[in-house]
Amino acid sequence: MSRAAGQTYVSLDLETTGFSPESDAIIEIGAVKFRDGEVLDTFQTLVNPRRPLPPEIQSLTGIDPRELEEAPHLAEVGPALTAFAGRSPIVGQRIGFDLGFLAAGGLSFPGPALDTYEMGRFLLPGLSHHSLPTLTAAFGIDCPSLHRALPHAQVTGELFFELLAKARGLHPLIIAEIVRLTESVRWAWRGIFLDLPGGDGKGFLPGGKTPLPLAAVEEEPAGPEPERRDEGPMDIDGLTALLDPGGRIARAFPGFESRPEQVRMLRGVADALEGASPLIVEAGTGTGKSMAYLVPAVSFSLSRQAPVVISTNTINLQSQLTDKDIPELQRALSPEWSGLRVALLKGRANYICLRRWDFLREGQGLSATEIRFLLRSLVWLTETRDGDRAELSLRGWEAALWSQVSAQGDCPGEKCPLYERCFLFRARHRAEKAHLVVTNHALVLSEIANKNRVLPEYRHLIVDEAHHLEDEATDQWGFRITRGGLEEHCDHLIPARSDGKMGLLARVRGSLFTGSVDPQRRKDLGRLLDAVERRVETARLGVTRFFDTLARFIEDHSEESGEYERRMRLTSSSRTQPAWSDVELAGENLSLALKAVETGLGQAFNSLESLTSAQVSDRDGLLAELIFQIGTTHELQGQIDAGVLSPDTEMVYWGYRGQGGAVGLCGAPLGVGGLLERDLFSQKDSVVLTSATLSTQGSFNFIKERLGLEEGEEMMLGSSFDYQASTMIYIATDIPEPGRPGYRQAVEGCLVDMCRAVGGRTLVLFTSHAALRATQEAIRPQLEESGLLVLGQGVDGDPGQLLNTFRDSPRSVLLGTSSFWEGVDVAGEALSVLVIPRLPFSVPTDPVFSARSEGYEEPFMSYALPQAALRLKQGFGRLIRRRTDRGVLVGLDCRLKNKRYGAVFLESLPQCTVKSGPVARIPGEVLGWLGNQG
């Protein structure tokens, strides 16, 4: 019988005045004693915190401050709590938080602490979040919405036993591997796994060599080939009839509305696929553009047996297309679409490489971070069919480790010992059979930039979210090398610290002593490895010298003083500075050292390849990893050469110095339009570019010039929404210009007054993190006094968590920047007001922006202004998401009214009701427009 059976556990939860044990206090304690899932006893008490109860905590818990005044102090209830818990293991959701508060009050517990959050992330790796409500929902446990200690302790205990049951259900070999991996670290849950079947390690080969029972590889169903139809022109009238009122799509989708804009777009896409000419189409919110291009794309592909690639920028849109839109349309239009085959294909870095994952897990001296990552991915690999990192909620250090196990870089292909189980190979195989291939801009463009084939051959391309294409092309044709990245590369070959971890070269050396290699050959290869190790150490020293020299150069010559990092564009002028010769010399030495490492690794590869698998253990795995590291070294050396020694006049180069000693060298193409036209658009029979934000002032000229799309049909479809009736734009006229004295104080005062009047429901979009944090710090105390929750991006959680909280908490204000300017979909009254404190112009000193500006005779009017107008248009799109929405855009940048170019911004937005006036009138105007809905 398992020791877990019959063991008593105590589930614990606290409510506190805040998050810091040093400055906050406990207000409630709840504990439940369990055995075999049954409740034995409970403990509950309020605690006098000896300080005021914050309004947000009062709202969250429902606790009356008067109850706390009469409650005992922690010192009075502490002995009873420790007696209740005894020596039992303590269970809790993020239990370290609770025990930290109790420890600050002088209370400690001898039993092990078992964190359900940690075990939930391990056993349910595919969940997007691992909060208590999310974890309990996964097991069908009802979780109370009100934050009270005893009910939460109760459901946490129930969650614990569900997690325990799931752990018992793991294959014995998986349990044995968990025990092996955690042998060198302190992990409270290890004792439980030791007691499960397989925990004794019997039948398990040392060193991680035992083949693990990973998810079964399913054979791809071949399916009947769709009947080849007439290759004459598509029946466009028949396709548009599907969208008629009472048509097949209307009958299949309750609430479907026939929209003239959608019909026009469908016709345009159909014509483009027939090869008429490229098409650029702006489809406003509510047009239904996905359906407008999916219907003709599927019809065309099925009739021609020619694949159509649909490229998006975001994972969310990919998932919407493959998981919702296409399956729903397929059901609606069956049986004609019954033979449709759809594949989702991403770039190499999105798929796990089983060989590289095995290579990591079989290593010695693994860090605690690496072990935790391996534990999560171990359980995930028993479940995943696609090996896609999107199925894992990777954060921080996990995301960094993913690069060590992903399928990016050079690959041995069919020579890989795990080729038949390769997730990337299987994804590509599915894509080769598909009619529709849904992918992302990064993969479409990286195939061109890096000549790295993953996508099957295709002649027809639809690009959704096309306004991101220039930025993604800039990234794909550019590079970014850092001190940390190069040091990590050297560490992978030879670890800098002797903490028991083995690098690649040591593992190659070790493999020679586990086989039957001739002593002389072993000696020769050992000498070669010695020489390569010396070259790696020379390269490591070169990394330090080069980046130290580059950092000094930036510090001495850069005119920028960024909050997080200082950037310096490396122009022909900066390269004539006397100190640049030091950078060149250090760069040349590093380049030569990396070239020597690449040559040495190649020699080691050739020597190892000449031996057999019987002579060398894990020969094929080591050869594959050597191929990867040779390719990586070659790429890094080429980037140093390009950025320092042989700059390309068609590229922009810059260096940066950030916090914590971060230093980097970057490069990007001066323009991508010519590259896109030459290597993408002109190579396809048909191309469709679409987005909700492509035009400025009613023209596509700017975006077409940026993307190199010289010819093609244009289609500008207005939204089906009545913005004149639903949306007011109010422009403050008496506020100082951004950057002028009094501006920030005026913005803060306006936000406080308006958000109080509206009762939250407000999204504020900033152009810098510094401005966001300063504003939040200023307005948060005042708004929280009014019972409003103030959430800040980069301060209060990740974007997904912030959006969920904002949706669920009507009396809240969300401050966002960067990614929040698009992709935010909050329908209804939860988002009623959008505030733009400052027009979204690019930072003038940004290296790429400044270099590209130089190509215009009038850089402000021809480049900076239309770029900012498109950005504002994207932000505006967050406000009205449904036909029934009603909202207000508040512009706190007086340049919208006081400068002649302000009209460009307004003319790029849908036609709304526009008002302007003093800041003082904003609360009343907003309330009046929203109908005083508080």
Coordinates of C-alpha atoms in Angstrom, one line a residue, residues 468-895:
H468 CA 2.9 43.0 -39.6
L469 CA 4.6 41.8 -42.7
E470 CA 7.3 44.6 -42.9
D471 CA 8.3 44.2 -39.2
E472 CA 8.5 40.4 -39.5
A473 CA 10.6 40.6 -42.7
T474 CA 12.9 43.1 -40.9
D475 CA 13.4 40.5 -38.1
Q476 CA 13.9 37.6 -40.5
W477 CA 16.5 39.3 -42.7
G478 CA 18.2 40.8 -39.6
F479 CA 20.1 39.4 -36.7
R480 CA 20.8 40.0 -33.0
I481 CA 23.8 38.6 -31.2
T482 CA 24.4 39.1 -27.6
R483 CA 27.1 38.5 -25.0
G484 CA 24.9 36.1 -23.2
G485 CA 24.0 34.2 -26.3
L486 CA 27.6 33.7 -27.4
E487 CA 28.6 32.8 -23.8
E488 CA 25.8 30.2 -23.7
H489 CA 27.1 28.8 -27.1
C490 CA 30.6 28.3 -25.6
D491 CA 29.1 26.8 -22.4
H492 CA 27.2 24.3 -24.4
L493 CA 30.6 23.1 -25.8
I494 CA 32.5 23.5 -22.5
P495 CA 30.7 24.7 -19.4
A496 CA 32.4 27.7 -17.9
R497 CA 31.8 26.5 -14.3
S498 CA 33.0 23.1 -13.1
D499 CA 29.7 22.1 -11.3
G500 CA 29.5 18.6 -12.7
K501 CA 27.7 19.6 -15.9
M502 CA 29.1 18.0 -19.1
G503 CA 29.4 19.9 -22.4
L504 CA 29.2 18.5 -25.8
L505 CA 33.0 17.9 -26.2
A506 CA 33.2 16.1 -22.8
R507 CA 30.3 13.9 -23.9
V508 CA 32.0 13.1 -27.2
R509 CA 35.2 12.2 -25.2
G510 CA 33.2 10.1 -22.7
S511 CA 31.6 8.1 -25.5
L512 CA 35.0 6.9 -26.7
F513 CA 35.5 5.0 -23.4
T514 CA 32.2 3.1 -23.5
G515 CA 32.7 1.4 -26.8
S516 CA 35.5 -0.5 -28.5
V517 CA 37.5 2.2 -30.1
D518 CA 41.1 1.3 -31.0
P519 CA 43.4 2.9 -28.3
Q520 CA 45.4 4.8 -30.9
R521 CA 42.3 6.3 -32.6
R522 CA 40.9 7.1 -29.1
K523 CA 44.2 8.9 -28.3
D524 CA 44.2 10.8 -31.6
L525 CA 40.6 11.9 -31.2
G526 CA 41.3 12.9 -27.6
R527 CA 44.1 15.2 -28.8
L528 CA 41.8 16.7 -31.4
L529 CA 39.2 17.3 -28.7
D530 CA 41.9 18.9 -26.5
A531 CA 42.7 21.3 -29.3
V532 CA 39.0 22.2 -29.9
E533 CA 38.5 22.9 -26.2
R534 CA 41.4 25.3 -26.3
R535 CA 39.9 27.0 -29.2
V536 CA 36.5 27.3 -27.4
E537 CA 38.3 28.9 -24.4
T538 CA 40.0 31.4 -26.8
A539 CA 36.6 32.2 -28.3
R540 CA 35.1 32.7 -24.8
L541 CA 37.9 35.2 -24.0
G542 CA 37.2 36.8 -27.3
V543 CA 33.5 37.2 -26.5
T544 CA 34.4 39.0 -23.3
R545 CA 36.9 41.4 -24.9
F546 CA 34.6 42.2 -27.9
F547 CA 31.5 43.0 -26.0
D548 CA 33.4 44.9 -23.3
T549 CA 35.0 47.0 -26.1
L550 CA 31.7 47.5 -27.8
A551 CA 30.0 48.5 -24.5
R552 CA 32.7 51.2 -23.9
F553 CA 32.3 52.5 -27.4
I554 CA 28.5 52.8 -27.0
E555 CA 28.9 54.4 -23.5
D556 CA 31.4 57.0 -24.9
H557 CA 29.8 57.9 -28.2
S558 CA 26.0 57.2 -27.9
E559 CA 23.7 60.2 -27.6
E560 CA 20.8 58.1 -26.5
S561 CA 20.0 57.5 -22.8
G562 CA 17.3 54.9 -22.8
E563 CA 15.6 53.7 -19.6
Y564 CA 16.4 50.0 -20.2
E565 CA 19.1 50.1 -22.8
R566 CA 21.3 52.6 -24.6
R567 CA 21.4 52.1 -28.4
M568 CA 23.9 53.4 -30.9
R569 CA 23.5 53.2 -34.7
L570 CA 26.8 52.2 -36.3
T571 CA 27.1 54.5 -39.3
S572 CA 30.0 55.2 -41.5
S573 CA 30.6 58.3 -39.4
S574 CA 30.7 56.4 -36.1
R575 CA 33.1 53.8 -37.7
T576 CA 35.6 56.6 -38.3
Q577 CA 35.9 57.4 -34.6
P578 CA 39.4 56.5 -33.3
A579 CA 38.0 54.1 -30.7
W580 CA 36.2 52.1 -33.4
S581 CA 39.5 50.5 -34.4
D582 CA 39.5 48.8 -31.0
V583 CA 36.0 47.4 -31.7
E584 CA 37.2 46.2 -35.1
L585 CA 40.3 44.5 -33.7
A586 CA 38.3 42.7 -31.0
G587 CA 35.6 41.7 -33.5
E588 CA 38.3 40.3 -35.9
N589 CA 39.9 38.3 -33.1
L590 CA 36.5 36.9 -32.1
S591 CA 35.6 36.1 -35.7
L592 CA 38.9 34.2 -36.2
A593 CA 38.4 32.3 -32.9
L594 CA 34.8 31.3 -33.9
K595 CA 36.1 30.2 -37.3
A596 CA 38.7 28.0 -35.6
V597 CA 36.0 26.5 -33.4
E598 CA 33.9 25.7 -36.4
T599 CA 36.8 24.0 -38.1
G600 CA 37.7 22.0 -35.0
L601 CA 34.1 20.8 -34.6
G602 CA 34.1 19.8 -38.3
Q603 CA 37.2 17.7 -37.7
A604 CA 35.7 16.1 -34.6
F605 CA 32.6 15.3 -36.7
N606 CA 34.6 13.7 -39.4
S607 CA 36.6 11.6 -36.9
L608 CA 33.5 10.5 -35.1
E609 CA 31.6 9.7 -38.3
S610 CA 34.4 7.3 -39.4
L611 CA 33.6 5.1 -36.3
T612 CA 30.7 2.8 -36.0
S613 CA 27.8 2.8 -33.6
A614 CA 29.2 -0.4 -32.0
Q615 CA 32.5 1.5 -31.3
V616 CA 31.0 4.7 -29.9
S617 CA 27.9 5.0 -27.7
D618 CA 25.2 7.4 -28.9
R619 CA 27.3 8.0 -32.1
D620 CA 24.3 9.2 -34.1
G621 CA 23.0 11.6 -31.4
L622 CA 26.5 13.1 -31.0
L623 CA 26.9 13.5 -34.7
A624 CA 23.6 15.3 -35.0
E625 CA 24.4 17.7 -32.1
L626 CA 27.8 18.4 -33.7
I627 CA 26.1 19.3 -37.0
F628 CA 23.8 21.7 -35.1
Q629 CA 26.7 23.4 -33.2
I630 CA 28.8 23.7 -36.4
G631 CA 25.9 25.5 -38.1
T632 CA 25.4 27.8 -35.1
T633 CA 29.1 28.7 -34.9
H634 CA 29.2 29.5 -38.6
E635 CA 26.1 31.7 -38.3
L636 CA 27.5 33.6 -35.3
Q637 CA 30.8 34.2 -37.0
G638 CA 29.1 35.5 -40.1
Q639 CA 27.1 38.0 -38.1
I640 CA 30.2 39.3 -36.3
D641 CA 31.8 39.8 -39.7
A642 CA 28.8 41.6 -41.2
G643 CA 28.2 43.9 -38.2
V644 CA 31.9 44.9 -37.6
L645 CA 34.2 44.0 -40.4
S646 CA 32.3 44.0 -43.7
P647 CA 29.1 46.0 -43.3
D648 CA 26.5 45.9 -46.1
T649 CA 25.3 49.3 -47.3
E650 CA 21.8 47.8 -47.6
M651 CA 21.8 47.0 -43.9
V652 CA 21.3 49.0 -40.7
Y653 CA 23.6 48.1 -37.8
W654 CA 23.6 49.1 -34.2
G655 CA 24.9 48.1 -30.8
Y656 CA 23.1 48.3 -27.5
R657 CA 24.1 48.3 -23.8
G658 CA 21.4 47.2 -21.4
Q659 CA 20.9 46.5 -17.7
G660 CA 22.9 43.8 -15.9
G661 CA 25.8 44.0 -18.4
A662 CA 23.7 43.0 -21.4
V663 CA 25.4 44.0 -24.6
G664 CA 24.4 43.2 -28.2
L665 CA 25.1 43.8 -31.9
C666 CA 22.2 44.0 -34.3
G667 CA 21.5 44.3 -38.0
A668 CA 18.4 44.8 -40.1
P669 CA 17.7 45.5 -43.8
L670 CA 17.4 49.1 -44.7
G671 CA 14.2 48.2 -46.6
V672 CA 12.3 45.0 -47.2
G673 CA 10.0 46.0 -50.1
G674 CA 12.5 45.0 -52.8
L675 CA 13.2 41.7 -51.0
L676 CA 9.5 40.9 -50.7
E677 CA 8.7 41.7 -54.3
R678 CA 11.7 39.8 -55.7
D679 CA 11.6 36.7 -53.4
L680 CA 7.9 36.4 -52.5
F681 CA 5.3 38.2 -54.4
S682 CA 6.8 37.7 -57.9
Q683 CA 7.3 34.0 -57.2
K684 CA 3.6 33.3 -56.6
D685 CA 0.7 32.9 -59.0
S686 CA -1.6 34.7 -56.6
V687 CA -1.2 36.9 -53.5
V688 CA -3.8 38.4 -51.3
L689 CA -2.9 40.8 -48.5
T690 CA -5.5 41.7 -45.9
S691 CA -5.9 43.4 -42.5
A692 CA -8.2 45.8 -40.7
T693 CA -5.4 48.4 -40.8
L694 CA -3.6 49.0 -44.1
S695 CA -4.7 52.4 -45.3
T696 CA -4.0 56.0 -44.3
Q697 CA -6.2 58.9 -45.4
G698 CA -8.0 56.5 -47.6
S699 CA -4.9 55.4 -49.5
F700 CA -2.8 52.2 -49.7
N701 CA 0.2 54.1 -51.1
F702 CA 2.2 54.0 -47.9
I703 CA 1.8 50.3 -47.1
K704 CA 2.3 49.2 -50.7
E705 CA 5.5 51.2 -50.9
R706 CA 6.8 49.7 -47.7
L707 CA 6.0 46.1 -48.8
G708 CA 7.2 46.5 -52.4
L709 CA 3.8 45.7 -53.9
E710 CA 3.9 48.0 -56.9
E711 CA 0.9 46.6 -58.8
G712 CA -2.3 45.0 -57.8
E713 CA -6.0 45.5 -57.2
E714 CA -7.1 47.5 -54.2
M715 CA -10.2 47.0 -52.1
M716 CA -11.1 49.3 -49.1
L717 CA -14.1 47.9 -47.3
G718 CA -15.7 50.0 -44.6
S719 CA -16.8 48.3 -41.5
S720 CA -20.5 47.2 -41.1
F721 CA -20.5 49.1 -37.8
D722 CA -22.2 52.5 -37.5
Y723 CA -19.3 54.3 -35.9
Q724 CA -21.0 57.7 -36.3
A725 CA -23.7 56.5 -33.9
S726 CA -21.6 54.2 -31.6
T727 CA -18.3 56.0 -31.1
M728 CA -17.3 59.5 -30.0
I729 CA -13.8 60.9 -30.3
Y730 CA -13.1 63.6 -27.8
I731 CA -9.9 65.7 -28.2
A732 CA -8.6 67.7 -25.3
T733 CA -7.6 71.2 -26.5
D734 CA -6.2 72.8 -23.3
I735 CA -3.7 70.2 -22.3
P736 CA 0.1 71.0 -22.7
E737 CA 1.8 69.1 -25.6
P738 CA 3.6 65.9 -24.6
G739 CA 6.9 66.6 -22.9
R740 CA 6.0 70.1 -22.0
P741 CA 5.7 71.3 -18.3
G742 CA 2.4 70.2 -16.8
Y743 CA 1.5 67.6 -19.4
R744 CA 2.0 64.5 -17.2
Q745 CA 0.1 66.1 -14.3
A746 CA -2.8 67.0 -16.6
V747 CA -3.0 63.5 -18.0
E748 CA -3.0 62.0 -14.5
G749 CA -5.7 64.4 -13.2
C750 CA -7.9 63.7 -16.3
L751 CA -7.6 59.9 -15.8
V752 CA -8.5 60.1 -12.1
D753 CA -11.6 62.3 -12.7
M754 CA -12.8 60.4 -15.8
C755 CA -12.3 56.9 -14.5
R756 CA -14.1 57.8 -11.2
A757 CA -17.0 59.2 -13.2
V758 CA -17.2 56.2 -15.6
G759 CA -16.5 53.6 -12.9
G760 CA -13.6 52.0 -14.6
R761 CA -14.1 50.2 -18.0
T762 CA -11.1 52.1 -19.4
L763 CA -8.1 51.0 -21.4
V764 CA -5.2 53.5 -21.6
L765 CA -2.6 52.9 -24.3
F766 CA 0.9 54.3 -23.7
T767 CA 3.9 54.5 -26.0
S768 CA 6.5 53.8 -23.3
H769 CA 6.8 51.6 -20.3
A770 CA 8.3 54.4 -18.3
A771 CA 5.2 56.7 -18.9
L772 CA 2.9 53.8 -18.0
R773 CA 4.6 53.1 -14.7
A774 CA 4.8 56.7 -13.7
T775 CA 1.2 57.3 -14.4
Q776 CA 0.1 54.1 -12.6
E777 CA 2.1 55.1 -9.5
A778 CA 0.4 58.5 -9.5
I779 CA -3.3 57.5 -10.1
R780 CA -3.5 54.1 -8.4
P781 CA -3.9 55.4 -4.8
Q782 CA -6.6 57.8 -5.7
L783 CA -8.6 55.4 -7.9
E784 CA -8.3 52.5 -5.4
E785 CA -9.8 54.8 -2.7
S786 CA -12.8 54.9 -5.1
G787 CA -12.9 51.1 -5.3
L788 CA -11.3 50.9 -8.8
L789 CA -8.7 48.3 -9.7
V790 CA -5.7 49.7 -11.6
L791 CA -3.8 47.2 -13.7
G792 CA -0.5 47.9 -15.3
Q793 CA 1.2 45.9 -18.1
G794 CA 4.6 44.6 -16.9
V795 CA 3.7 45.4 -13.3
D796 CA 0.7 43.3 -12.3
G797 CA 1.1 40.1 -14.4
D798 CA 1.4 38.8 -17.9
P799 CA -0.9 40.3 -20.7
G800 CA -3.2 37.3 -20.7
Q801 CA -3.8 37.4 -17.0
L802 CA -4.4 41.2 -17.1
L803 CA -6.9 40.9 -19.9
N804 CA -8.8 38.2 -18.0
T805 CA -8.9 40.3 -14.9
F806 CA -10.0 43.4 -16.8
R807 CA -12.9 41.4 -18.5
D808 CA -14.0 39.9 -15.2
S809 CA -13.7 43.1 -13.1
P810 CA -16.0 45.9 -14.4
R811 CA -14.6 48.5 -12.0
S812 CA -11.1 48.3 -13.4
V813 CA -8.6 50.5 -15.4
L814 CA -6.0 48.8 -17.6
L815 CA -2.8 50.6 -18.6
G816 CA -1.1 49.0 -21.5
T817 CA 1.7 49.5 -24.0
S818 CA 3.4 47.6 -26.9
S819 CA 1.3 44.5 -27.5
F820 CA -1.9 46.0 -26.1
W821 CA -2.2 48.3 -29.1
E822 CA -3.6 45.3 -31.0
G823 CA -4.9 41.8 -30.4
V824 CA -7.1 43.0 -27.4
D825 CA -10.7 41.8 -27.8
V826 CA -12.9 42.9 -25.0
A827 CA -16.5 43.2 -26.1
G828 CA -19.4 45.0 -24.3
E829 CA -19.3 47.5 -21.5
A830 CA -16.1 46.1 -19.9
L831 CA -14.2 48.3 -22.3
S832 CA -16.1 51.5 -22.9
V833 CA -13.4 54.1 -23.0
L834 CA -10.1 54.1 -24.8
V835 CA -7.5 56.8 -23.8
I836 CA -4.6 57.8 -26.0
P837 CA -2.3 60.0 -23.9
R838 CA 0.3 60.5 -26.7
L839 CA 0.3 59.9 -30.4
P840 CA 2.2 56.8 -31.3
F841 CA 5.2 58.2 -33.2
S842 CA 8.3 56.1 -33.4
V843 CA 11.2 57.1 -31.3
P844 CA 13.4 59.3 -33.6
T845 CA 16.6 57.7 -32.4
D846 CA 15.5 54.1 -33.1
P847 CA 18.2 52.8 -35.4
V848 CA 16.0 51.2 -38.0
F849 CA 13.5 54.1 -38.0
S850 CA 16.2 56.8 -38.3
A851 CA 18.0 54.9 -41.1
R852 CA 14.8 54.4 -43.1
S853 CA 13.7 58.0 -42.6
E854 CA 16.8 59.1 -44.4
G855 CA 15.5 57.6 -47.6
Y856 CA 12.7 60.2 -47.8
E857 CA 12.9 63.8 -48.9
E858 CA 10.2 64.6 -46.3
P859 CA 10.7 61.9 -43.7
F860 CA 8.0 63.2 -41.3
M861 CA 5.2 63.5 -43.8
S862 CA 6.1 60.5 -45.9
Y863 CA 7.2 58.0 -43.3
A864 CA 6.8 59.0 -39.6
L865 CA 3.3 60.4 -39.9
P866 CA 1.6 57.5 -41.9
Q867 CA 3.3 55.0 -39.7
A868 CA 2.0 56.6 -36.6
A869 CA -1.5 56.9 -38.2
L870 CA -1.6 53.2 -38.8
R871 CA -0.5 52.5 -35.3
L872 CA -3.3 54.8 -33.9
K873 CA -5.8 53.0 -36.2
Q874 CA -4.7 49.6 -34.6
G875 CA -5.2 51.0 -31.1
F876 CA -8.6 52.4 -32.1
G877 CA -9.7 48.9 -33.2
R878 CA -9.7 47.8 -29.5
L879 CA -12.7 49.9 -28.7
I880 CA -15.6 48.7 -30.8
R881 CA -15.6 44.9 -31.2
R882 CA -19.3 44.1 -31.7
R883 CA -22.2 45.8 -33.5
T884 CA -23.8 46.6 -30.1
D885 CA -20.7 48.1 -28.5
R886 CA -20.7 51.8 -27.6
G887 CA -17.5 53.7 -26.7
V888 CA -15.4 56.8 -26.5
L889 CA -11.9 57.5 -27.6
V890 CA -10.3 60.2 -25.5
G891 CA -7.3 61.9 -27.1
L892 CA -5.1 63.7 -24.6
D893 CA -2.5 64.8 -27.2
C894 CA -3.6 68.3 -28.3
R895 CA -1.6 67.9 -31.5

